[in-house]
CSV table of C-alpha atoms and ligand atoms in Angstrom, one decimal:
chain,number,residue,atom,x,y,z
A,105,MET,CA,7.2,155.7,71.6
A,106,ARG,CA,5.9,159.0,70.2
A,107,LYS,CA,2.5,158.6,68.5
A,108,GLN,CA,2.8,158.3,64.7
A,109,ILE,CA,0.2,160.4,62.9
A,110,THR,CA,-0.7,160.5,59.2
A,111,ILE,CA,-2.6,163.6,58.0
A,112,LEU,CA,-4.5,163.5,54.8
A,113,GLY,CA,-5.3,167.0,53.5
A,114,SER,CA,-2.5,168.5,55.5
A,115,THR,CA,-2.5,171.7,53.5
A,116,GLY,CA,-6.1,172.6,54.3
A,117,SER,CA,-7.8,174.4,57.1
A,118,ILE,CA,-8.1,171.3,59.3
A,119,GLY,CA,-4.8,169.9,58.1
A,120,THR,CA,-2.8,172.9,59.2
A,121,GLN,CA,-4.6,173.1,62.5
A,122,SER,CA,-3.9,169.4,63.0
A,123,LEU,CA,-0.2,170.1,62.6
A,124,ASP,CA,-0.4,172.8,65.3
A,125,VAL,CA,-1.8,170.1,67.6
A,126,VAL,CA,0.9,167.6,66.5
A,127,ARG,CA,3.6,170.2,67.3
A,128,ALA,CA,2.1,171.0,70.7
A,129,GLN,CA,1.8,167.3,71.6
A,130,GLY,CA,5.2,166.4,70.3
A,131,TYR,CA,3.8,163.7,68.0
A,132,SER,CA,5.8,162.3,65.1
A,133,VAL,CA,4.4,162.7,61.6
A,134,PHE,CA,4.4,159.5,59.6
A,135,GLY,CA,2.7,160.7,56.4
A,136,LEU,CA,1.3,163.9,54.9
A,137,ALA,CA,-1.0,164.1,51.8
A,138,ALA,CA,-2.3,167.0,49.8
A,139,HIS,CA,-3.9,167.6,46.4
A,140,SER,CA,-1.6,170.2,44.9
A,141,ASN,CA,-0.3,172.9,47.2
A,142,THR,CA,3.4,171.8,47.0
A,143,GLU,CA,4.7,175.1,48.4
A,144,LEU,CA,3.0,174.6,51.7
A,145,LEU,CA,3.7,170.9,51.6
A,146,MET,CA,7.4,171.6,51.2
A,147,GLN,CA,7.3,173.8,54.3
A,148,GLN,CA,5.5,171.0,56.2
A,149,ILE,CA,8.1,168.4,55.1
A,150,ALA,CA,10.9,170.6,56.2
A,151,GLN,CA,9.3,171.1,59.6
A,152,PHE,CA,7.8,167.7,60.4
A,153,HIS,CA,10.0,165.2,58.4
A,154,PRO,CA,7.4,162.7,57.4
A,155,LYS,CA,8.5,159.4,56.1
A,156,PHE,CA,5.9,159.5,53.2
A,157,VAL,CA,4.1,162.2,51.3
A,158,ALA,CA,1.2,161.6,48.9
A,159,VAL,CA,0.3,164.2,46.2
A,160,VAL,CA,-2.8,163.6,44.2
A,161,ASP,CA,-2.4,166.0,41.3
A,162,ASP,CA,0.0,164.8,38.7
A,163,ALA,CA,1.7,168.1,37.8
A,164,ALA,CA,2.1,168.9,41.5
A,165,ALA,CA,3.7,165.5,42.1
A,166,ASP,CA,6.2,166.3,39.3
A,167,ARG,CA,7.0,169.6,40.9
A,168,LEU,CA,7.5,167.9,44.3
A,169,VAL,CA,9.9,165.4,42.8
A,170,ARG,CA,12.1,168.3,41.5
A,171,GLU,CA,11.9,170.1,44.8
A,172,LEU,CA,12.8,167.1,46.9
A,173,GLN,CA,15.9,166.4,44.8
A,174,GLY,CA,19.0,166.6,46.9
A,175,MET,CA,17.1,167.0,50.1
A,176,SER,CA,18.6,164.9,52.9
A,177,HIS,CA,16.1,162.5,54.5
A,178,ALA,CA,13.5,163.4,51.8
A,179,PRO,CA,10.2,161.5,52.3
A,180,ILE,CA,9.1,158.8,49.8
A,181,LEU,CA,6.6,160.3,47.4
A,182,LEU,CA,3.4,158.5,46.5
A,183,ARG,CA,1.3,159.8,43.6
A,184,GLY,CA,-2.3,160.1,42.6
A,185,LYS,CA,-5.5,158.8,44.2
A,186,GLU,CA,-3.8,155.5,44.6
A,187,GLY,CA,-0.9,157.1,46.5
A,188,LEU,CA,-3.4,158.7,48.9
A,189,VAL,CA,-5.1,155.3,49.5
A,190,ASN,CA,-1.8,153.5,49.9
A,191,LEU,CA,-0.6,156.1,52.5
A,192,ALA,CA,-3.9,155.7,54.5
A,193,ALA,CA,-3.4,151.9,54.5
A,194,MET,CA,0.1,151.9,55.9
A,195,GLU,CA,0.1,150.1,59.2
A,196,GLU,CA,2.9,152.0,60.8
A,197,SER,CA,0.7,155.0,61.7
A,198,ASP,CA,-1.1,154.9,65.0
A,199,ILE,CA,-3.9,157.1,63.7
A,200,VAL,CA,-4.9,158.5,60.3
A,201,LEU,CA,-6.5,162.0,60.4
A,202,ASN,CA,-8.6,162.4,57.3
A,203,ALA,CA,-9.0,166.1,56.5
A,204,VAL,CA,-9.5,165.7,52.7
A,205,VAL,CA,-12.6,167.6,51.4
A,206,GLY,CA,-15.4,165.8,49.6
A,207,ILE,CA,-16.1,162.2,48.6
A,208,ALA,CA,-12.4,162.1,47.5
A,209,GLY,CA,-11.8,161.2,51.1
A,210,LEU,CA,-13.9,158.0,51.2
A,211,PRO,CA,-11.4,155.6,49.6
A,212,ALA,CA,-8.7,156.6,52.1
A,213,THR,CA,-11.1,156.3,55.1
A,214,LEU,CA,-12.0,152.8,54.0
A,215,ALA,CA,-8.4,151.8,53.3
A,216,ALA,CA,-7.2,153.1,56.7
A,217,ILE,CA,-9.9,151.1,58.5
A,218,GLU,CA,-9.4,148.0,56.5
A,219,ASN,CA,-5.8,148.0,57.4
A,220,GLY,CA,-6.4,148.3,61.1
A,221,ASN,CA,-5.7,152.0,61.5
A,222,ASP,CA,-7.8,154.2,63.9
A,223,VAL,CA,-9.2,157.1,62.0
A,224,ALA,CA,-9.8,160.7,63.2
A,225,LEU,CA,-12.4,161.8,60.8
A,226,ALA,CA,-12.9,165.4,59.7
A,227,ASN,CA,-14.0,164.3,56.2
A,228,LYS,CA,-17.7,164.1,57.0
A,229,GLU,CA,-18.4,163.2,53.3
A,230,SER,CA,-17.0,159.7,54.0
A,231,LEU,CA,-19.9,159.0,56.3
A,232,VAL,CA,-22.5,160.8,54.2
A,233,THR,CA,-21.7,158.9,51.1
A,234,GLY,CA,-20.5,155.6,52.5
A,235,GLY,CA,-21.9,155.5,56.0
A,236,HIS,CA,-23.0,151.9,55.8
A,237,LEU,CA,-19.7,150.7,54.4
A,238,VAL,CA,-17.6,152.8,56.9
A,239,THR,CA,-19.5,151.7,60.0
A,240,LYS,CA,-19.5,148.1,58.9
A,241,ALA,CA,-15.7,148.2,58.3
A,242,VAL,CA,-15.1,149.8,61.7
A,243,GLU,CA,-16.9,146.9,63.4
A,244,GLU,CA,-15.2,144.3,61.2
A,245,TYR,CA,-11.7,145.5,61.7
A,246,GLY,CA,-12.2,146.6,65.4
A,247,VAL,CA,-10.7,150.1,64.9
A,248,LYS,CA,-11.7,153.4,66.5
A,249,LEU,CA,-13.5,156.1,64.5
A,250,LEU,CA,-13.0,159.4,66.3
A,251,PRO,CA,-15.0,162.5,65.2
A,252,VAL,CA,-13.1,165.7,64.4
A,253,ASP,CA,-16.2,167.7,63.3
A,254,SER,CA,-16.8,170.1,66.3
A,255,GLU,CA,-20.4,169.1,66.8
A,256,HIS,CA,-19.7,165.4,66.7
A,257,SER,CA,-16.7,165.8,69.0
A,258,ALA,CA,-19.0,167.6,71.4
A,259,ILE,CA,-21.6,164.8,71.3
A,260,PHE,CA,-18.8,162.2,71.7
A,261,GLN,CA,-17.4,164.1,74.6
A,262,CYS,CA,-20.8,164.2,76.3
A,263,LEU,CA,-21.2,160.5,75.8
A,264,GLN,CA,-18.0,159.3,77.6
A,265,ASP,CA,-19.8,158.0,80.6
A,266,PRO,CA,-21.0,154.6,79.4
A,267,TYR,CA,-23.9,154.5,81.9
A,268,SER,CA,-25.4,157.7,80.6
A,269,ALA,CA,-24.6,156.9,77.0
A,270,LYS,CA,-26.9,153.8,77.2
A,271,SER,CA,-29.9,156.1,77.8
A,272,LEU,CA,-29.2,158.6,75.1
A,273,LYS,CA,-32.6,159.9,73.9
A,274,LYS,CA,-31.9,162.9,71.7
A,275,ILE,CA,-29.0,164.8,70.1
A,276,LEU,CA,-29.2,168.6,70.0
A,277,LEU,CA,-27.0,169.4,67.1
A,278,THR,CA,-26.0,173.1,67.1
A,279,ALA,CA,-25.6,175.3,64.0
A,280,SER,CA,-24.2,178.8,63.7
A,281,GLY,CA,-26.8,179.6,61.1
A,282,GLY,CA,-24.0,180.9,58.8
A,283,PRO,CA,-23.6,184.3,57.2
A,284,PHE,CA,-27.2,184.4,55.9
A,285,PHE,CA,-29.1,183.6,59.1
A,286,GLY,CA,-32.5,185.5,59.1
A,287,LYS,CA,-32.5,186.2,55.4
A,288,THR,CA,-35.5,185.4,53.1
A,289,ARG,CA,-35.2,183.6,49.8
A,290,GLN,CA,-35.8,186.9,48.0
A,291,GLU,CA,-32.9,188.5,49.9
A,292,LEU,CA,-30.7,185.5,48.9
A,293,GLU,CA,-31.4,185.7,45.2
A,294,HIS,CA,-28.4,187.8,44.3
A,295,VAL,CA,-25.9,187.1,47.0
A,296,THR,CA,-22.3,186.5,45.7
A,297,LYS,CA,-19.7,184.0,46.6
A,298,GLN,CA,-17.8,186.8,48.5
A,299,ASP,CA,-20.9,187.2,50.7
A,300,ALA,CA,-21.2,183.5,51.1
A,301,LEU,CA,-17.5,183.0,52.0
A,302,ARG,CA,-17.8,185.4,54.9
A,303,HIS,CA,-18.5,183.0,57.8
A,304,PRO,CA,-19.3,184.8,61.2
A,305,ASN,CA,-17.4,182.4,63.5
A,306,TRP,CA,-15.1,180.0,61.7
A,307,SER,CA,-12.4,180.3,59.1
A,308,MET,CA,-12.6,177.1,57.0
A,309,GLY,CA,-12.0,175.8,53.5
A,310,SER,CA,-14.2,177.3,50.7
A,311,LYS,CA,-16.4,174.2,50.2
A,312,ILE,CA,-17.5,173.8,53.8
A,313,THR,CA,-17.9,177.6,54.1
A,314,ILE,CA,-20.4,177.6,51.3
A,315,ASP,CA,-22.0,174.5,52.9
A,316,SER,CA,-22.4,176.5,56.1
A,317,ALA,CA,-24.1,179.4,54.1
A,318,THR,CA,-26.6,177.0,52.5
A,319,LEU,CA,-27.0,174.9,55.7
A,320,MET,CA,-26.0,171.9,53.7
A,321,ASN,CA,-23.2,171.5,56.2
A,322,LYS,CA,-25.8,171.0,59.0
A,323,GLY,CA,-27.6,168.5,56.7
A,324,LEU,CA,-24.4,166.6,56.1
A,325,GLU,CA,-23.7,166.7,59.9
A,326,LEU,CA,-27.1,165.3,60.7
A,327,ILE,CA,-26.4,162.3,58.4
A,328,GLU,CA,-22.9,162.1,60.0
A,329,ALA,CA,-24.5,162.0,63.5
A,330,VAL,CA,-26.9,159.3,62.5
A,331,TRP,CA,-24.0,157.0,61.5
A,332,LEU,CA,-21.8,157.9,64.4
A,333,PHE,CA,-24.3,157.7,67.2
A,334,GLY,CA,-27.0,155.4,65.9
A,335,LEU,CA,-30.0,157.6,66.5
A,336,PRO,CA,-32.6,158.1,63.8
A,337,ALA,CA,-32.8,161.5,62.2
A,338,LYS,CA,-36.1,162.3,64.0
A,339,ASP,CA,-34.2,162.2,67.3
A,340,ILE,CA,-31.6,164.8,66.2
A,341,GLU,CA,-32.8,168.3,66.6
A,342,ILE,CA,-31.0,171.2,65.0
A,343,VAL,CA,-30.6,174.2,67.3
A,344,VAL,CA,-29.2,177.5,66.0
A,345,GLN,CA,-26.6,178.8,68.4
A,346,ARG,CA,-25.3,181.9,66.7
A,347,GLN,CA,-22.1,182.4,68.7
A,348,SER,CA,-20.7,178.8,68.2
A,349,ILE,CA,-19.9,178.5,71.9
A,350,ILE,CA,-22.1,175.4,72.6
A,351,HIS,CA,-20.8,172.9,70.1
A,352,SER,CA,-23.7,170.4,70.6
A,353,MET,CA,-25.7,168.7,73.4
A,354,VAL,CA,-27.1,165.4,74.3
A,355,GLN,CA,-30.3,164.6,76.1
A,356,PHE,CA,-30.8,161.4,78.2
A,357,SER,CA,-34.0,159.4,79.0
A,358,ASP,CA,-34.6,161.5,82.2
A,359,ASN,CA,-34.5,164.7,80.0
A,360,SER,CA,-31.2,165.8,81.6
A,361,ILE,CA,-29.0,167.6,79.0
A,362,LEU,CA,-25.2,167.7,78.8
A,363,ALA,CA,-23.5,170.3,76.5
A,364,GLN,CA,-19.8,170.8,75.5
A,365,LEU,CA,-18.6,174.4,75.4
A,366,GLY,CA,-15.5,176.2,74.3
A,367,VAL,CA,-14.1,178.8,72.0
A,368,PRO,CA,-14.8,178.2,68.3
A,369,ASP,CA,-11.3,176.7,67.6
A,370,MET,CA,-11.0,173.4,65.7
A,371,ARG,CA,-7.8,172.6,67.5
A,372,ILE,CA,-9.9,171.5,70.5
A,373,PRO,CA,-11.9,168.7,68.7
A,374,ILE,CA,-8.8,167.8,66.6
A,375,GLN,CA,-6.7,167.4,69.7
A,376,TYR,CA,-9.4,165.4,71.5
A,377,ALA,CA,-9.6,162.9,68.6
A,378,LEU,CA,-5.8,162.5,68.7
A,379,THR,CA,-5.3,162.3,72.5
A,380,TRP,CA,-8.5,160.4,73.3
A,381,PRO,CA,-9.3,159.0,75.9
A,382,GLU,CA,-6.8,161.4,77.5
A,383,ARG,CA,-7.2,165.1,77.8
A,384,CYS,CA,-4.0,167.3,77.6
A,385,PRO,CA,-3.1,171.0,77.6
A,386,GLY,CA,-3.1,172.3,74.0
A,387,PRO,CA,-2.8,175.3,71.8
A,388,ALA,CA,-6.5,176.5,72.0
A,389,PRO,CA,-7.3,179.5,74.3
A,390,GLU,CA,-9.7,179.5,77.3
A,391,LEU,CA,-13.3,180.6,76.9
A,392,ASP,CA,-13.6,184.0,78.6
A,393,PHE,CA,-17.1,184.2,80.0
A,394,SER,CA,-16.6,187.9,81.0
A,395,LEU,CA,-16.4,188.7,77.3
A,396,LEU,CA,-19.3,186.6,76.3
A,397,GLN,CA,-22.4,188.7,76.4
A,398,SER,CA,-25.0,186.1,75.6
A,399,ILE,CA,-25.6,182.6,74.3
A,400,THR,CA,-28.7,182.7,72.1
A,401,PHE,CA,-30.9,180.0,70.6
A,402,ASP,CA,-33.0,180.0,67.4
A,403,LYS,CA,-34.8,177.7,65.1
A,404,ALA,CA,-33.3,176.7,61.8
A,405,ASP,CA,-35.2,177.9,58.7
A,406,GLU,CA,-35.7,174.9,56.5
A,407,GLU,CA,-38.0,176.7,54.1
A,408,THR,CA,-35.3,179.2,53.1
A,409,PHE,CA,-32.4,176.8,53.4
A,410,ARG,CA,-33.6,173.8,51.3
A,411,CYS,CA,-30.4,171.8,51.7
A,412,LEU,CA,-31.1,171.0,55.3
A,413,ALA,CA,-34.6,169.7,54.6
A,414,ALA,CA,-33.2,167.7,51.6
A,415,CYS,CA,-30.6,166.0,53.7
A,416,LYS,CA,-33.2,165.0,56.3
A,417,ARG,CA,-35.3,163.5,53.5
A,418,ALA,CA,-32.2,161.8,52.1
A,419,ILE,CA,-31.2,160.0,55.4
A,420,GLU,CA,-34.9,159.0,56.0
A,421,THR,CA,-35.0,157.5,52.4
A,422,GLY,CA,-31.7,155.8,53.2
A,423,GLY,CA,-29.7,153.7,50.7
A,424,LEU,CA,-27.8,156.0,48.3
A,425,ALA,CA,-29.9,159.1,48.7
A,426,PRO,CA,-27.4,160.8,51.0
A,427,CYS,CA,-24.7,160.0,48.5
A,428,ALA,CA,-26.7,161.5,45.7
A,429,ALA,CA,-27.4,164.7,47.7
A,430,ASN,CA,-23.7,165.0,48.6
A,431,GLY,CA,-22.6,164.5,44.9
A,432,ALA,CA,-25.1,167.1,43.7
A,433,ASN,CA,-24.0,169.5,46.3
A,434,GLU,CA,-20.3,169.1,45.6
A,435,GLU,CA,-20.8,169.8,41.9
A,436,ALA,CA,-23.2,172.6,42.6
A,437,VAL,CA,-20.8,174.3,45.1
A,438,ARG,CA,-18.1,174.0,42.5
A,439,LEU,CA,-20.3,175.8,39.9
A,440,PHE,CA,-21.3,178.4,42.4
A,441,LEU,CA,-17.7,179.1,43.2
A,442,GLU,CA,-17.0,179.5,39.5
A,443,ASP,CA,-19.9,182.0,39.3
A,444,LYS,CA,-21.8,179.7,37.0
A,445,ILE,CA,-25.0,179.3,39.1
A,446,PRO,CA,-26.7,181.6,41.7
A,447,PHE,CA,-26.7,180.8,45.4
A,448,LEU,CA,-30.2,179.4,45.7
A,449,LYS,CA,-29.7,177.1,42.8
A,450,ILE,CA,-27.5,174.9,45.0
A,451,GLY,CA,-30.4,173.8,47.1
A,452,GLU,CA,-32.7,173.4,44.1
A,453,LEU,CA,-30.2,171.0,42.5
A,454,VAL,CA,-29.8,169.0,45.7
A,455,GLU,CA,-33.6,168.7,46.0
A,456,GLY,CA,-33.9,167.9,42.3
A,457,VAL,CA,-31.5,165.0,42.4
A,458,LEU,CA,-33.4,163.4,45.3
A,459,GLU,CA,-36.6,163.6,43.3
A,460,SER,CA,-35.0,162.0,40.3
A,461,ASP,CA,-34.6,158.4,41.7
A,462,SER,CA,-35.7,156.1,44.5
A,463,PHE,CA,-32.1,155.4,45.8
A,464,GLY,CA,-33.3,152.5,48.0
A,465,GLY,CA,-31.6,149.2,48.9
A,466,ASP,CA,-28.3,148.0,50.2
A,467,TYR,CA,-25.2,149.2,48.4
A,468,SER,CA,-21.6,148.4,47.5
A,469,VAL,CA,-18.6,150.7,47.2
A,470,GLU,CA,-19.0,150.7,43.4
A,471,ASN,CA,-22.6,151.8,43.7
A,472,VAL,CA,-21.5,154.8,45.8
A,473,TYR,CA,-19.1,156.0,43.1
A,474,GLU,CA,-21.7,155.4,40.4
A,475,CYS,CA,-24.3,157.3,42.3
A,476,ASP,CA,-21.9,160.1,42.9
A,477,ALA,CA,-21.1,160.4,39.2
A,478,ALA,CA,-24.8,160.2,38.3
A,479,ALA,CA,-25.7,163.0,40.8
A,480,ARG,CA,-22.9,165.2,39.3
A,481,ALA,CA,-24.1,164.5,35.8
A,482,TYR,CA,-27.7,165.5,36.9
A,483,VAL,CA,-26.3,168.8,38.2
A,484,LEU,CA,-24.4,169.6,35.0
A,485,GLU,CA,-27.5,168.8,33.0
A,486,HIS,CA,-29.9,170.9,35.1
A,487,ALA,CA,-27.6,173.8,36.1
K,285,NAD,P1,-9.7,172.7,52.8
K,285,NAD,O1,-10.3,173.0,51.4
K,285,NAD,O2,-9.1,173.8,53.5
K,285,NAD,O3,-8.6,171.6,52.7
K,285,NAD,C1,-8.8,170.4,52.0
K,285,NAD,C2,-7.6,169.5,51.9
K,285,NAD,O4,-7.9,168.4,51.1
K,285,NAD,C3,-6.3,170.2,51.3
K,285,NAD,O5,-5.2,169.7,52.0
K,285,NAD,C4,-6.4,169.6,49.9
K,285,NAD,O6,-5.0,169.5,49.3
K,285,NAD,C5,-6.9,168.3,50.1
K,285,NAD,N1,-7.7,167.8,48.9
K,285,NAD,C6,-8.6,168.5,48.1
K,285,NAD,N2,-9.1,167.8,47.1
K,285,NAD,C7,-8.5,166.6,47.2
K,285,NAD,C8,-8.5,165.4,46.5
K,285,NAD,N3,-9.3,165.2,45.4
K,285,NAD,N4,-7.8,164.3,46.9
K,285,NAD,C9,-7.0,164.4,48.0
K,285,NAD,N5,-6.8,165.5,48.7
K,285,NAD,C10,-7.6,166.6,48.3
K,285,NAD,O7,-10.9,172.0,53.6
K,285,NAD,P2,-11.1,172.0,55.2
K,285,NAD,O8,-11.9,173.1,55.5
K,285,NAD,O9,-9.9,171.7,55.9
K,285,NAD,O10,-12.1,170.7,55.3
K,285,NAD,C11,-11.6,169.4,55.2
K,285,NAD,C12,-12.7,168.4,55.7
K,285,NAD,O11,-12.9,168.7,57.1
K,285,NAD,C13,-14.0,168.6,55.0
K,285,NAD,O12,-14.7,167.4,54.9
K,285,NAD,C14,-14.8,169.5,55.9
K,285,NAD,O13,-16.2,169.3,55.8
K,285,NAD,C15,-14.3,169.0,57.3
K,285,NAD,N6,-14.4,170.0,58.4
K,285,NAD,C16,-13.8,171.1,58.3
K,285,NAD,C17,-13.9,172.1,59.3
K,285,NAD,C18,-13.1,173.3,59.3
K,285,NAD,O14,-13.2,174.1,60.3
K,285,NAD,N7,-12.4,173.7,58.3
K,285,NAD,C19,-14.7,171.8,60.4
K,285,NAD,C20,-15.3,170.5,60.5
K,285,NAD,C21,-15.2,169.6,59.4
K,286,MG,MG1,-19.1,171.0,62.1
């Protein structure tokens, strides 16, 4: 039987690269979900023949209904946020790859797990906002949570030997440093969204590209790593590796270090999540060491890039603090992309929301959405 895959966020950067992997591996597509890009979704439907599609935006779903009319073997259309969750929950898929952006991906992650589906997780915001709920559900329902984020895939790959994994001491989480590496706060005062959207090594969706420029992405990834690998934040060191060739490293009790290397191509970690525990030939090219002049290391500048320091504080505080930081960031990035706030304001708003409450205690899924809404309201009030 060919593996049945569901891809949530199929029209995005990770979604389209996942379909490259699906094509290369000859998998069958069970379901596709997107927010509103029906033009690309129609092309994907024609090529991959999913049984179900979910479209979150209402007007886009209406458009798709019209476009699917008369199509032979048209997929069944599910609509809205509920449609996304219902698709994630369908037990016929072998694995659900969640490549939705933002906290909008959390309900689908939980629904997939609670219905016994393995999850390949690109949507780091699921773990940042609901880490405690997601990890508890993974344990309860006995499913696999396979990291797609390149750094976490690297760490996961380095931990495949169970004997070594037992003596994991430290994670060295690599960061490219983004387009503004080495800049001072003064130099960043007037940078534009065009400057921030120019990432040196990766071509990604706009939200994560801005997160890479503010280093919020590394902060989110630090929180993601705490939940995935069970080490406290103090044992996760951020190492700037400008060329994005070393995707992360792990250090064991004897101070021996393992690293995972490769070209900066997301199809490697995507494919590993889908083929795990096997490795297979795939669409990503080889790393050519003769073209690689150097691999450099630097320290991350937390004074300039406040989001990283804020995320460290948030995970140390625990409870809903990471969720608040994430909600504030999502809203602030949206405002920055609409030219409504300057670049440095993003970090100030994330810091500000963390100072506005204590965020302690255990939490429920309702608390997560309430906290997210409150953080967004804080940003709108203080922007
Ligand atoms: P993107 O913006 O390119 O794509 C996002 C996808 O999610 C699109 O298909 C869009 O239709 C869908 N979407 C957007 N809002 C939605 C909503 N409210 N409900 C349902 N679907 C919605 O983003 P991306 O760069 O592919 O990133 C996706 C996720 O993967 C993010 O969490 C990001 O942090 C993570 N990630 C991305 C990369 C990368 O290289 N792009 C690397 C590591 C991790
Ligand atoms: Mg990453």
